[in-house]
XYZ file of N, CA and C in Angstrom:
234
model
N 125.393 8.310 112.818
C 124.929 6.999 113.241
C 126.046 6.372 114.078
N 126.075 5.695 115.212
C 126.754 5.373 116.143
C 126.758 3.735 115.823
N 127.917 3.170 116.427
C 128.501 2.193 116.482
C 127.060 0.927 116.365
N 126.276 1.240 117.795
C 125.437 0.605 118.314
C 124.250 0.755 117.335
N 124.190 1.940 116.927
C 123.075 1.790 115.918
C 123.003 1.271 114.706
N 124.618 1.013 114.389
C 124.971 0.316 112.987
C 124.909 -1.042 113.062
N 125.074 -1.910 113.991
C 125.186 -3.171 114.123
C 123.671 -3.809 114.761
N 122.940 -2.705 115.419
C 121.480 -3.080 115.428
C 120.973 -3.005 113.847
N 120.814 -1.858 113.345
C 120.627 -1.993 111.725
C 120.744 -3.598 110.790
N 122.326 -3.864 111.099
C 123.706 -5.062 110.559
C 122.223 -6.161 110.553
N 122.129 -6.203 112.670
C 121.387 -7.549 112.795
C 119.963 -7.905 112.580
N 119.294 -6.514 112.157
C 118.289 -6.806 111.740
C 117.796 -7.265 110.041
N 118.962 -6.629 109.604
C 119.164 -7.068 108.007
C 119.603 -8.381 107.981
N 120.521 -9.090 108.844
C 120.857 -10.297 108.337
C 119.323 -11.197 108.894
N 118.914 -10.771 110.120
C 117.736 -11.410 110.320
C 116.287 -11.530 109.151
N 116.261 -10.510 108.616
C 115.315 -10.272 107.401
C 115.803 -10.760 106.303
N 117.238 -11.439 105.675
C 117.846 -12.038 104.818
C 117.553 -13.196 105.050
N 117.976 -13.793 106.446
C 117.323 -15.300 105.916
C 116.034 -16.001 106.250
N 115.349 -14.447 107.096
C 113.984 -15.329 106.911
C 113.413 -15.479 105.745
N 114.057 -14.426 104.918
C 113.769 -14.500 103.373
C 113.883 -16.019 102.828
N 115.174 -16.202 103.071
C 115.742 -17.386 102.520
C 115.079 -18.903 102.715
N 114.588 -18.728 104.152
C 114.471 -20.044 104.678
C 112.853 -20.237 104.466
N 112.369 -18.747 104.172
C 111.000 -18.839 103.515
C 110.583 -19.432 102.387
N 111.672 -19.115 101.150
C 111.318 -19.209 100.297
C 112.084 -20.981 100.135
N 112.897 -21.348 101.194
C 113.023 -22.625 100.802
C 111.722 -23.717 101.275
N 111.005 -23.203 102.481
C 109.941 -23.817 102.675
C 108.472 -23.976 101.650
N 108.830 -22.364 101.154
C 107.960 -22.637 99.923
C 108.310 -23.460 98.647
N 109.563 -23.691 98.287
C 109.816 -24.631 97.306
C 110.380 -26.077 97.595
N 109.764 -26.250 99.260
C 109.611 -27.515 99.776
C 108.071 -28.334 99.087
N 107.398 -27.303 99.799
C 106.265 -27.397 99.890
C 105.043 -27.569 98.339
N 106.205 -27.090 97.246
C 105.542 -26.995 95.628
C 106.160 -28.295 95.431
N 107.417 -28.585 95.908
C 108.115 -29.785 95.319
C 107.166 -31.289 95.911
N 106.937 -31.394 96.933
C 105.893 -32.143 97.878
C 104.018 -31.853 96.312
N 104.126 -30.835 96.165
C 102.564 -30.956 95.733
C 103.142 -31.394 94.053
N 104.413 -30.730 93.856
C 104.436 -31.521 92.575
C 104.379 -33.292 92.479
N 104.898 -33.507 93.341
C 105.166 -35.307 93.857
C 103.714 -35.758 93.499
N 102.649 -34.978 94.167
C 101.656 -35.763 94.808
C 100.592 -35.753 93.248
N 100.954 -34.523 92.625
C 100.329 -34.806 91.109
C 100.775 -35.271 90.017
N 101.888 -35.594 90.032
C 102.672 -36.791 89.489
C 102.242 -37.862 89.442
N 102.108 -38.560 90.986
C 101.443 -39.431 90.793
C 99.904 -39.886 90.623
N 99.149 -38.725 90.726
C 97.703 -38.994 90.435
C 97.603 -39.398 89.261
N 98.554 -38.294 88.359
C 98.131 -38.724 87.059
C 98.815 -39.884 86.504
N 99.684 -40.342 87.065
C 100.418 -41.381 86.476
C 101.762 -41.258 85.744
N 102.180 -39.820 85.822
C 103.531 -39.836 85.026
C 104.343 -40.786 85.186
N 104.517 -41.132 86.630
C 105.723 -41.926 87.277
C 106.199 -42.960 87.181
N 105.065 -43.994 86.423
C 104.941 -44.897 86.056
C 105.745 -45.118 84.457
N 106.752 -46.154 84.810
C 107.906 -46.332 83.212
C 107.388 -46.799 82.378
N 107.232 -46.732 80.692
C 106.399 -48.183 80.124
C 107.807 -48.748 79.928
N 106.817 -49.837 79.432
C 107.936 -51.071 79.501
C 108.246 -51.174 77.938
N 109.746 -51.220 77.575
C 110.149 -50.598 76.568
C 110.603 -51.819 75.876
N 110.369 -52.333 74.538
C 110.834 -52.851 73.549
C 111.781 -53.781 73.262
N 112.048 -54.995 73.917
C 113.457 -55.457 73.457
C 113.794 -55.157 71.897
N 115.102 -55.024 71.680
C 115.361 -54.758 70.125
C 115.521 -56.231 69.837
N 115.378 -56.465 68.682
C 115.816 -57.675 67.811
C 117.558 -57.638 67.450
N 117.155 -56.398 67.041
C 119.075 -56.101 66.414
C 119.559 -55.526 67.530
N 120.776 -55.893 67.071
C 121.723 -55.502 68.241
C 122.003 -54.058 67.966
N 122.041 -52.901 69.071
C 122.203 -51.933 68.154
C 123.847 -51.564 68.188
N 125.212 -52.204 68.707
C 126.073 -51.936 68.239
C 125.715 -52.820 67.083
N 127.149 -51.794 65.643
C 127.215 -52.312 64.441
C 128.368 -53.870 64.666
N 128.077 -54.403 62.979
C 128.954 -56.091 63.391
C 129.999 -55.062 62.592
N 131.255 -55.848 63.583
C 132.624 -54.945 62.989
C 133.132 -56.394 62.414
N 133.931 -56.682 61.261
C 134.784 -57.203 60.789
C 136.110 -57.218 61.863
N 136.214 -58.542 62.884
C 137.470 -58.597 63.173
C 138.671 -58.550 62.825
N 138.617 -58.916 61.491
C 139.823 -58.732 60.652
C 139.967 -57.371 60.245
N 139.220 -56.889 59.588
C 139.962 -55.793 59.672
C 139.703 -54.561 61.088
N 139.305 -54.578 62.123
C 139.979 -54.426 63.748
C 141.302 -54.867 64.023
N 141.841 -55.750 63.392
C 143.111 -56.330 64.001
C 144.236 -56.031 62.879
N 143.903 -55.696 61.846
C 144.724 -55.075 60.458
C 144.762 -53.488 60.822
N 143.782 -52.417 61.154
C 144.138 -51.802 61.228
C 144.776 -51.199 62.955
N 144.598 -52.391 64.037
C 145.700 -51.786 64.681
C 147.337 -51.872 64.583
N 147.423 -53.490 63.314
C 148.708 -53.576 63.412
C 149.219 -52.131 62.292
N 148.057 -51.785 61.448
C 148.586 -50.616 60.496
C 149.427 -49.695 61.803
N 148.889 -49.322 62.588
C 148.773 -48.123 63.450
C 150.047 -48.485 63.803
N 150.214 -49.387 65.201
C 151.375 -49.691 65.532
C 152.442 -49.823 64.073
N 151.973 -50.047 63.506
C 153.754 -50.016 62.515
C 154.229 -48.564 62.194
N 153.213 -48.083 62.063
C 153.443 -46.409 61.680
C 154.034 -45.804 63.191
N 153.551 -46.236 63.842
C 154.028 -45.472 64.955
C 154.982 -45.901 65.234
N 156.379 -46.802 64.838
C 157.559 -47.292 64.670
C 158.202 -46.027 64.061
């Protein structure tokens, strides 16, 4: 196989690689577009409207002891 025949070979493989590629990105253009469009028929897309809580959901911390145990900390670390 000669020089010329190897790099005709080369360019026809890279040519058949990305029509591969650019095929299959048009096709998962094209599913992503039809997924969109049945999404919204059915209504997924739509958020419900969610719950205010009553409680707060952080817990109530005792400031005092927050402020006892950082002075614990800092003393130990003396």
């Amino acid at each position: 196989m000669t020089i010329a025949e190897m790099l005709n070979q080369s360019l026809i493989l890279t040519l058949l690689g990305m029509g591969v590629v650019f095929s299959f990105l048009v096709i998962l253009i094209c599913f992503m577009n039809l997924l969109r469009v049945v999404v919204h028929a059915f209504g997924w897309d739509k958020e419900e409207p969610k719950a205010e809580a009553t409680v707060s959901a952080a817990p109530a911390v005792d400031q005092k002891a927050v402020v006892a145990a950082i002075a614990t900390a800092l003393h130990e670390k003396k």
